[in-house]
Coordinates of C-alpha atoms and ligand atoms in Angstrom, one line a residue:
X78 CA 20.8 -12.3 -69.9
X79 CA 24.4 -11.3 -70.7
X80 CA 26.3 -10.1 -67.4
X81 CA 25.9 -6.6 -67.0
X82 CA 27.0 -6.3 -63.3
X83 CA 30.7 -6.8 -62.7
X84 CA 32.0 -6.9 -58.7
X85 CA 35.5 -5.9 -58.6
X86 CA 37.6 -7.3 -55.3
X87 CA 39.9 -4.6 -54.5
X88 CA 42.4 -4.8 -51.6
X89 CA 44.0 -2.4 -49.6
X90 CA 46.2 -1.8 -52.0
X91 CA 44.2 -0.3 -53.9
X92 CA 43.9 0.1 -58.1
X93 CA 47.8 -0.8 -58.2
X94 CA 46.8 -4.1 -56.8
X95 CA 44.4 -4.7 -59.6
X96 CA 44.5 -7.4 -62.3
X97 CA 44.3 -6.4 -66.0
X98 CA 40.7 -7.4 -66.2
X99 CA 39.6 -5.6 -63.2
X100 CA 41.3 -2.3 -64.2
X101 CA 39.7 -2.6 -68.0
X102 CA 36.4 -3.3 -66.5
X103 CA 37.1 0.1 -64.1
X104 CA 38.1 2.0 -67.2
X105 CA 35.1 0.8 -69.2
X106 CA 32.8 1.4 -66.5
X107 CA 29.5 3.7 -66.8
X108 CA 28.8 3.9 -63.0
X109 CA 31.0 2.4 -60.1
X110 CA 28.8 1.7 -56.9
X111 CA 30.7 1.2 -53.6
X112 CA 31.9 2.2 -50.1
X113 CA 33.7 5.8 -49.6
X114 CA 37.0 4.1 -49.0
X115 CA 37.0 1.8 -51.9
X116 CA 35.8 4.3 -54.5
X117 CA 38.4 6.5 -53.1
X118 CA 41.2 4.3 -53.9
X119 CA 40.4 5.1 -57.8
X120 CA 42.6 6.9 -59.6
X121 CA 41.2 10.1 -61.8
X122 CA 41.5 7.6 -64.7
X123 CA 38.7 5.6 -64.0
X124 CA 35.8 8.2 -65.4
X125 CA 32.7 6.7 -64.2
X126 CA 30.6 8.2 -62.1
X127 CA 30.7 6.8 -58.8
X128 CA 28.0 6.5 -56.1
X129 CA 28.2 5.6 -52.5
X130 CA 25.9 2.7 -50.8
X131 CA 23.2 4.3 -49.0
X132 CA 22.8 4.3 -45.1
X133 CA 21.2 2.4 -44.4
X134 CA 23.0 0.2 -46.7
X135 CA 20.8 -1.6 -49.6
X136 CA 21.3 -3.4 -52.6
X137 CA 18.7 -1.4 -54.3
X138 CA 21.0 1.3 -56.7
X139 CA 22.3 -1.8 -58.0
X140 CA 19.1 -3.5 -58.2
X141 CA 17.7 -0.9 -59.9
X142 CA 20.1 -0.2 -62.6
X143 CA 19.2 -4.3 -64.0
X144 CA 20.3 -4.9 -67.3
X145 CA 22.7 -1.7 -67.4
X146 CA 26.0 -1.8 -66.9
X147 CA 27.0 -1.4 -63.9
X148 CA 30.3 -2.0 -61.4
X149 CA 30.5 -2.5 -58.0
X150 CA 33.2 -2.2 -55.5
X151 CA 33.9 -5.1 -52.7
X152 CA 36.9 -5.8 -50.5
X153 CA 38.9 -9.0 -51.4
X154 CA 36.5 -11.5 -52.6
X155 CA 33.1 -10.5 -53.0
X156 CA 32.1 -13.9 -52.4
X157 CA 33.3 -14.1 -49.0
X158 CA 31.1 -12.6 -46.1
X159 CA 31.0 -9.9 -49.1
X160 CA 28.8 -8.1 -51.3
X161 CA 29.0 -10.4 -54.1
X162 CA 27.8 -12.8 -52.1
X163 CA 24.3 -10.3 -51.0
X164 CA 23.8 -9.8 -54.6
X165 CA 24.0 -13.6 -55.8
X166 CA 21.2 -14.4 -53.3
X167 CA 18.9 -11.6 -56.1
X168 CA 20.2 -12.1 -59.1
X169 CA 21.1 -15.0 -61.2
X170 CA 25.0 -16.0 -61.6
X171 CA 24.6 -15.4 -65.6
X172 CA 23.8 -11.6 -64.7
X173 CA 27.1 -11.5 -63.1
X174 CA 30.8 -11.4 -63.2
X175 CA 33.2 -11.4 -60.5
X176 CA 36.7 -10.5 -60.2
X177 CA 37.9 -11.5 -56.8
X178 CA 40.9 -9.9 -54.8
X179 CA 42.7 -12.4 -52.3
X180 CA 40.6 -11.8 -49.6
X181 CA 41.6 -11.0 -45.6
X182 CA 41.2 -15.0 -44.6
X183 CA 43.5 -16.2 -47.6
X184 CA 45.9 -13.4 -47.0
X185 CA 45.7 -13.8 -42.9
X186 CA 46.6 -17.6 -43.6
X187 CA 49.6 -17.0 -46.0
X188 CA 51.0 -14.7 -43.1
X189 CA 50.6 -17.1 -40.2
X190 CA 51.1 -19.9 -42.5
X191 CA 48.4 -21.7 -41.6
X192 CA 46.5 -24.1 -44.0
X193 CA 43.4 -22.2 -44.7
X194 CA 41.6 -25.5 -44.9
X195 CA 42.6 -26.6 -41.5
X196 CA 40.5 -23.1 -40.3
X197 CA 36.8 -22.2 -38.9
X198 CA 35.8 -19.1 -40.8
X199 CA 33.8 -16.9 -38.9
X200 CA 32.3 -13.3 -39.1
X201 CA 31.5 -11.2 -36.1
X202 CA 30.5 -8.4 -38.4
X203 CA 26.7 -7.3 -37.3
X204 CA 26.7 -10.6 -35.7
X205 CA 26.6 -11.4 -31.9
X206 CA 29.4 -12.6 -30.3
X207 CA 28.1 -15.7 -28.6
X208 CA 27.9 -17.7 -32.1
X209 CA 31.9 -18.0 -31.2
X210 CA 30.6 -20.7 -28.1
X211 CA 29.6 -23.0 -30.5
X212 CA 33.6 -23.0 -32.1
X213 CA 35.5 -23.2 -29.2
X214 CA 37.8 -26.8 -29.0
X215 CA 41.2 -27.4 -27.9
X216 CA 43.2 -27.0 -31.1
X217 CA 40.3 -25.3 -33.3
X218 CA 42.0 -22.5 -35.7
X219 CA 39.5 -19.5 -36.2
X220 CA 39.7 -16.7 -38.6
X221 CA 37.7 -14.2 -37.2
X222 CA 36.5 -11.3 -39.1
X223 CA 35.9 -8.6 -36.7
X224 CA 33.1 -6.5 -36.1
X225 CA 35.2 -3.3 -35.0
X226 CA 38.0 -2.1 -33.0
X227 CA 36.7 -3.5 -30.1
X228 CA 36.2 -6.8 -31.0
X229 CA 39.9 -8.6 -29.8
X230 CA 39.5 -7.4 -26.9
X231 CA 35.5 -9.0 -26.8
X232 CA 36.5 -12.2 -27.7
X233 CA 39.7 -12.2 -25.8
X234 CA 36.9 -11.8 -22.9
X235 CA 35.1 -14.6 -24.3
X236 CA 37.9 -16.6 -24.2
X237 CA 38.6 -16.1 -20.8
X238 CA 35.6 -16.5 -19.7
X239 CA 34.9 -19.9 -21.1
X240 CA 38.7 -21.2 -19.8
X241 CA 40.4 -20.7 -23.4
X242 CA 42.6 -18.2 -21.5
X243 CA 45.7 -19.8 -22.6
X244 CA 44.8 -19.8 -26.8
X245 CA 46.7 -17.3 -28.9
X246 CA 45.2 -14.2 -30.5
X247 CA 46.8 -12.6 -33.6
X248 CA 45.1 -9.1 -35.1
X249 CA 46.3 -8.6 -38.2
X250 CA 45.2 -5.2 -39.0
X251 CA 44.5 -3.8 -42.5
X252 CA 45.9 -6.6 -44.5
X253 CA 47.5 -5.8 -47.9
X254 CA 47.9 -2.5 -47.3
X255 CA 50.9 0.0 -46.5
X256 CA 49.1 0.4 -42.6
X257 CA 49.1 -3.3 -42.5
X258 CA 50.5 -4.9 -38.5
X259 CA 50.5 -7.8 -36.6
X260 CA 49.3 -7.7 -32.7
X261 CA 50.0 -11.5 -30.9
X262 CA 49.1 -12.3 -27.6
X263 CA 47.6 -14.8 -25.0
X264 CA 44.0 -14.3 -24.2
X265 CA 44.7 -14.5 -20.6
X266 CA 46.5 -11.1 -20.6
X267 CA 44.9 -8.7 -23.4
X268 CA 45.1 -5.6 -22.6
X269 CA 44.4 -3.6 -25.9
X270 CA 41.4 -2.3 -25.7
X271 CA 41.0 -0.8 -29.0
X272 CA 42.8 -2.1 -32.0
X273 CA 42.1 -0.4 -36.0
X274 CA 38.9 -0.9 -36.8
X275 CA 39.5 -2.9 -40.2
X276 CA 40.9 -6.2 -38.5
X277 CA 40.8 -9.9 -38.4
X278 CA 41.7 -12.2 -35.6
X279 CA 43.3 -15.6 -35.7
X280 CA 42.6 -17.3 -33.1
X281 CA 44.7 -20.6 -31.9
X282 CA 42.4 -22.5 -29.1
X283 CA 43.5 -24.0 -26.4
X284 CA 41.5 -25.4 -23.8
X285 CA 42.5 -24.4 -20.1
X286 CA 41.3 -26.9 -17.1
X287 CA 38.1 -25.8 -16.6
X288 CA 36.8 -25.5 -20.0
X289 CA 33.9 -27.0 -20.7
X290 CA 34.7 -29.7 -23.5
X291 CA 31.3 -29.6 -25.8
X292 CA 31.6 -32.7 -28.5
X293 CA 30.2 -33.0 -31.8
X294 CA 27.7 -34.8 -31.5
X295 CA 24.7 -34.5 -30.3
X296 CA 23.4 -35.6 -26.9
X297 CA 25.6 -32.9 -24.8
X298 CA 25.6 -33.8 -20.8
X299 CA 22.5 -32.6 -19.0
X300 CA 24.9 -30.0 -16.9
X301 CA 25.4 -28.1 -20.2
X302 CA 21.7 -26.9 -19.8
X303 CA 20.3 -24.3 -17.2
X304 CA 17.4 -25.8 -16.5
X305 CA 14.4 -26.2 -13.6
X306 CA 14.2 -30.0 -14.6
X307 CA 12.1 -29.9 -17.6
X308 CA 15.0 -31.0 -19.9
X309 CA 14.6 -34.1 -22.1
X310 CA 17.2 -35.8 -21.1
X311 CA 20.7 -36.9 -23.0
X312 CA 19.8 -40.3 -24.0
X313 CA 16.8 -39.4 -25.0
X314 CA 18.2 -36.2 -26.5
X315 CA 20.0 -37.9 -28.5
X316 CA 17.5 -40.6 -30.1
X317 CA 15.3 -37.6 -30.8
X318 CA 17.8 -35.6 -32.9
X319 CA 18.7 -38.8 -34.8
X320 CA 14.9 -39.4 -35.8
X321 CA 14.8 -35.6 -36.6
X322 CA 17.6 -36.0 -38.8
X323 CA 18.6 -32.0 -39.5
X324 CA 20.3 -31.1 -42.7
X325 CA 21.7 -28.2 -44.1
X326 CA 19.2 -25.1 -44.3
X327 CA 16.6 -26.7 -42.8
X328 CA 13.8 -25.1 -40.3
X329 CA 12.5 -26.4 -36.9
X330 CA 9.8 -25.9 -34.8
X331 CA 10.5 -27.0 -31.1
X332 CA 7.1 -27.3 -29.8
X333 CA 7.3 -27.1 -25.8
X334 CA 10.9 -25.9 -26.1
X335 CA 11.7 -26.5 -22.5
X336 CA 15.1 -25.2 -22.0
X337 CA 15.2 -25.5 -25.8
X338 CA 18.0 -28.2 -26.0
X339 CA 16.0 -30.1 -28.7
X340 CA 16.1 -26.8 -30.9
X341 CA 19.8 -25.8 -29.8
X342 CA 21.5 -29.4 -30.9
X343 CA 19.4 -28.9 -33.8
X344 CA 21.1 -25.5 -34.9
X345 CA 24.5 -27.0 -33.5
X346 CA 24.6 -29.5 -35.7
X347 CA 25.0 -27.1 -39.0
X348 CA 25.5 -23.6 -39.3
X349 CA 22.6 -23.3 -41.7
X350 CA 20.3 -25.1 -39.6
X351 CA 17.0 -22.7 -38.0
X352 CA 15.2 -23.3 -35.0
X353 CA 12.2 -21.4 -33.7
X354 CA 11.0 -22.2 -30.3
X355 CA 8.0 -22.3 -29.2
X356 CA 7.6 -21.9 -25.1
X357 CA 4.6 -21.2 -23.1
X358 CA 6.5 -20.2 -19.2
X359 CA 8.3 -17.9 -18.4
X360 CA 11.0 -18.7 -17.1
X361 CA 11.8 -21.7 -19.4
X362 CA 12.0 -18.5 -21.9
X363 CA 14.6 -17.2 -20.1
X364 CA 16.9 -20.5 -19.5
X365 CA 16.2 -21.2 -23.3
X366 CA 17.6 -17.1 -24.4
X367 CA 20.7 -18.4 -21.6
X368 CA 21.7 -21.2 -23.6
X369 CA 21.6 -20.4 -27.2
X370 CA 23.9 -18.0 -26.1
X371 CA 26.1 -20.5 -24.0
X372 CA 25.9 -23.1 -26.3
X373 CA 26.7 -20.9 -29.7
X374 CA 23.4 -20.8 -31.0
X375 CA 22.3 -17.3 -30.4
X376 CA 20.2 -16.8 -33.7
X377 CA 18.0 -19.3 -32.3
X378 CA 14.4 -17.3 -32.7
X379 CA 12.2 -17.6 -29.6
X380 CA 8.6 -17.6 -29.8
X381 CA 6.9 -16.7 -26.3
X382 CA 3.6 -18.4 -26.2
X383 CA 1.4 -21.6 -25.7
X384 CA 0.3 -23.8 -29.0
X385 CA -1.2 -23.9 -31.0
X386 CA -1.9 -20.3 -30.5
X387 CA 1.6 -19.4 -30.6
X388 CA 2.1 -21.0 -34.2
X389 CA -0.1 -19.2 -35.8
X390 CA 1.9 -17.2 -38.9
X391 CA 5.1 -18.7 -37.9
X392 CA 7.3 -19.7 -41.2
X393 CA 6.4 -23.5 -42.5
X394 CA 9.0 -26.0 -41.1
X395 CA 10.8 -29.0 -42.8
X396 CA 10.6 -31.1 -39.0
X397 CA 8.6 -30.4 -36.1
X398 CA 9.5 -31.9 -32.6
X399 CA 6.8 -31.4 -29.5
X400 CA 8.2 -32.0 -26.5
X401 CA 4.9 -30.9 -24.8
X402 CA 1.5 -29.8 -25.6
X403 CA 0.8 -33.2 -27.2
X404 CA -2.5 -33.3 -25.4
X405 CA -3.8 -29.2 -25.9
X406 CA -6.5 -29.5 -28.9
X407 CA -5.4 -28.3 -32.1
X408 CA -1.4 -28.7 -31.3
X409 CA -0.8 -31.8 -33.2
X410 CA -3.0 -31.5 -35.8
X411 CA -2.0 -27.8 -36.7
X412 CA 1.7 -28.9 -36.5
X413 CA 1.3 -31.9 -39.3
X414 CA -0.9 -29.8 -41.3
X415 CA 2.2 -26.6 -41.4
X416 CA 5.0 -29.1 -41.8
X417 CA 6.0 -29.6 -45.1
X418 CA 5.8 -32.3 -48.0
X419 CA 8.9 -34.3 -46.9
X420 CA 9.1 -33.3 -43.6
X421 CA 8.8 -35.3 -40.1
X422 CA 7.0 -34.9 -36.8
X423 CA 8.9 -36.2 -33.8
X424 CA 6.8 -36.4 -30.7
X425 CA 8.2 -38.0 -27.1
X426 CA 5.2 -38.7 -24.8
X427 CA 5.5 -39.8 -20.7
X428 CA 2.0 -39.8 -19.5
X429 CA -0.4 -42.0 -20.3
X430 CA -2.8 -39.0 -22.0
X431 CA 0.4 -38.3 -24.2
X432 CA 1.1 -41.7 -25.1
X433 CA -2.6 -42.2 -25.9
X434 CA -2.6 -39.4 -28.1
X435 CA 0.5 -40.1 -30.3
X436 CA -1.5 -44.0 -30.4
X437 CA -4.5 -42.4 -31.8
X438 CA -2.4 -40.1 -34.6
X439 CA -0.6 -43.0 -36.0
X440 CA -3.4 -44.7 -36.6
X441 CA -4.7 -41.5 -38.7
X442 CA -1.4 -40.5 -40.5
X443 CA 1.0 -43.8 -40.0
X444 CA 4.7 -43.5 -38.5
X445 CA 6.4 -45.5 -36.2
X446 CA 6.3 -46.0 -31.9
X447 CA 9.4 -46.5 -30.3
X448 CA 9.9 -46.8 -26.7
X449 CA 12.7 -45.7 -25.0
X450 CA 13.6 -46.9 -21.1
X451 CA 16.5 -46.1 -19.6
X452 CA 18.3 -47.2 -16.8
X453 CA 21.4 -46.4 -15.1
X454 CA 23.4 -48.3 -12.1
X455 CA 23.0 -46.3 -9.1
X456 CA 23.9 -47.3 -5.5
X457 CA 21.8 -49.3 -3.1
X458 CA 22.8 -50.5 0.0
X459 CA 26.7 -51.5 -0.5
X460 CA 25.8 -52.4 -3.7
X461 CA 24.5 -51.3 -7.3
X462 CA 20.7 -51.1 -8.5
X463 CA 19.1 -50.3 -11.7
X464 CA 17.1 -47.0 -11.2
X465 CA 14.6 -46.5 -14.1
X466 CA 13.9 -43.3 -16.0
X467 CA 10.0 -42.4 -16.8
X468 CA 9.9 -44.1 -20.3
X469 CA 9.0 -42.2 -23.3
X470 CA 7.0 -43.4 -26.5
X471 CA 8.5 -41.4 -29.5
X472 CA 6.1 -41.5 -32.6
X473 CA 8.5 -40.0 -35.9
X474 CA 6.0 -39.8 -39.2
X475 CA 7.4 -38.6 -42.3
X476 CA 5.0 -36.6 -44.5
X477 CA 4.8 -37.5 -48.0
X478 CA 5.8 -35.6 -50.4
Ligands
LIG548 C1 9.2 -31.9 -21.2 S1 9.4 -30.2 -21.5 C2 10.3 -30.2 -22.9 C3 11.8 -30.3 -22.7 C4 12.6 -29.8 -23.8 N1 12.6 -30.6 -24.9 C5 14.0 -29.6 -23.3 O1 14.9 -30.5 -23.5 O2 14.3 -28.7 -22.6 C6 7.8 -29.7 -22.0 C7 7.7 -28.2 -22.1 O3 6.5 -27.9 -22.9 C8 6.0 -26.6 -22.5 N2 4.5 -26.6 -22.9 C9 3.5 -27.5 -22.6 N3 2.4 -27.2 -23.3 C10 2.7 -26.2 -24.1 C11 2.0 -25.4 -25.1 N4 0.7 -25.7 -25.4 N5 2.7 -24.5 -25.8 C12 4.0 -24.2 -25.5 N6 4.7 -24.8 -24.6 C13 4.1 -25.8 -23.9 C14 6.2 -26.7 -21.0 O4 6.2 -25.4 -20.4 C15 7.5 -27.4 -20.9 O5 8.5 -26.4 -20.8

């Protein structure tokens, strides 16, 4: 199909700060979809008729109008946190054409001059705050896109809180336009409560003395976790993620969540990545919501339950890791039956029943037993002793495709 949608980028600058081809699609346009403020910024030249989103907002007049011409209205580029970007996900690029305005990051980095690919670019906009945990490093550059007027002064909060006091905050409202200013500070001492409401913050991170310093990698120190001791543990941690080898996009189940650390290094280690996890106590629910949030992970889905009950209608996963529960009937065998063509099952067993069971699976579906035993020097007497860890058989099967 030839493209009969076309998503004009328009700054706050309005029609003047147009290109030709966005101001002859404009003029050529039959209907011209888009927020109150943006469809105010047309001049009396542009005939169209114009229509507001509704509230709540949908795609659907655009959806609807498929194979007709239509033009929409986005701010800066539509591919960025944007509109353009919402419709692309329904409709193919062909059906398409976009004219894209410089948008707020690109403009925020040409007036701090900072490199835009040296930046983090994040949005706060209808999303919670505590994704920003899993960003903050000593020398990180954020671009922010803010929720509202309130949000400096939230994340200035943030900051303190998590001993970024000292990192420097810039909110550079309205961007492009004639209302456009600059606010700088230091985290430490914000005191602006409100700023406008169309803003992005820059943020320039630095890491006070007691800021916690959370690596890359996975296998983050036990004391990062609120936890009542079910926890499997760094070492381990870290073997485990390797075998369950996340990429981009892909979906977990973390079966016996725990304190969920399996399921939050999982989501940590791409922004795409999915976790849903599965716990059966209570309170191990409530240390797991904790630490998504303190660990920057809070779209982490938790599933309150025991398996295999619990995983009954849940989405099918690309990897499956079951920290416990290996022995309850049904678990194992409804886990390797919902996993996907290509995906892996990563089980760790300590008990003898455990390690029996994963035994008895690999002889029915293959995979490989590894065993992992730890040890770490520990004091005895005036001098140093190995003290063992429980260790844990790990069976990782890939199933075909
Ligand atoms: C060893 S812990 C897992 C630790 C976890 N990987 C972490 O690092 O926090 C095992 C967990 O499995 C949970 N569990 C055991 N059987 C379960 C079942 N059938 N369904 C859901 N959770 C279960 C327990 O409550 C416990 O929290």
């Amino acid at each position: 199909m030839t493209p009969w949608l076309i998503i004009v980028g328009i700054g706050e600058d309005g029609y003047a700060g147009l290109g030709k081809a966005a101001r002859r699609a404009l003029l050529d346009a039959v209907e011209v979809i888009g927020a109150p403020r943006q469809l105010e910024l047309l001049p009396p030249c542009v005939r169209a008729n114009r229509r507001a989103w509704p509230s709540p907002f949908s795609l659907e007049p655009v959806l609807r109008r498929r194979g007709q011409s239509t033009c929409v209205l986005a701010s800066g580029d539509p591919m960025l946190f944007g509109v353009g970007a919402s419709l692309a996900r329904q409709l193919p690029s062909s059906e398409m054409r976009v004219l894209p305005a410089p948008s707020s990051a690109s403009l925020a980095a040409a007036r701090l001059g900072w490199a835009l690919q040296d930046c983090t670019l994040l949005s706060l906009v209808a999303r919670p705050l505590a994704a920003l945990n899993a960003h903050l490093r000593h020398g990180a550059k954020l671009l922010v896109l803010s929720n509202d007027g309130t949000s400096p002064a939230a994340v200035a909060a943030l900051l303190r809180e998590r001993g970024f006091g000292a990192s420097r905050i810039s909110v550079l409202e309205h961007l492009g336009g004639e209302a456009e200013r600059r606010i700088d500070g230091l985290a430490a001492d914000w005191v602006q409560a409100e700023t406008a409401a169309l803003n992005l913050l820059a943020l320039d991170c630095v890491a006070g003395e007691g800021a916690r310093r959370l690596p890359l990698t996975t296998g983050l120190a036990d004391g990062c976790y609120r936890h009542d001791g079910q926890l499997t543990k760094r070492d381990v941690r870290a073997v485990t993620l390797a075998r369950l080898a996340p990429m981009p996009g892909e979906l977990l189940w973390d079966v016996g969540a725990g304190c969920g650390s399996i399921g939050i290094e999982w989501m940590r280690a791409h922004p795409t990545c999915r976790t849903l996890a599965i716990e059966a106590n209570d309170g191990r629910q409530q240390h797991i919501a904790f630490n998504r949030d303190a660990l920057g992970v809070p779209a982490l889905q938790l599933v309150c339950g025991a398996a295999p009950e619990a995983l009954r209608g849940l989405e099918r996963p690309d990897a499956i890791f079951i920290g416990g529960g290996v022995t309850v009937p049904g678990v194992v065998e409804h886990c390797w039956e919902q996993l996907k063509p290509g995906g892996r099952l990563v089980a760790n067993a300590v008990t003898l029943q455990s390690e029996a069971t994963l035994v008895s699976w690999r002889e029915r579906i293959g995979g490989e037993l590894t065993r992992i035993a730890i040890a770490q020097a520990q004091p005895l007497g005036g001098f140093d002793a190995w003290r063992a860890a429980l260790p844990i058989t790990l069976l990782e099967v890939w199933k075909p495709c």
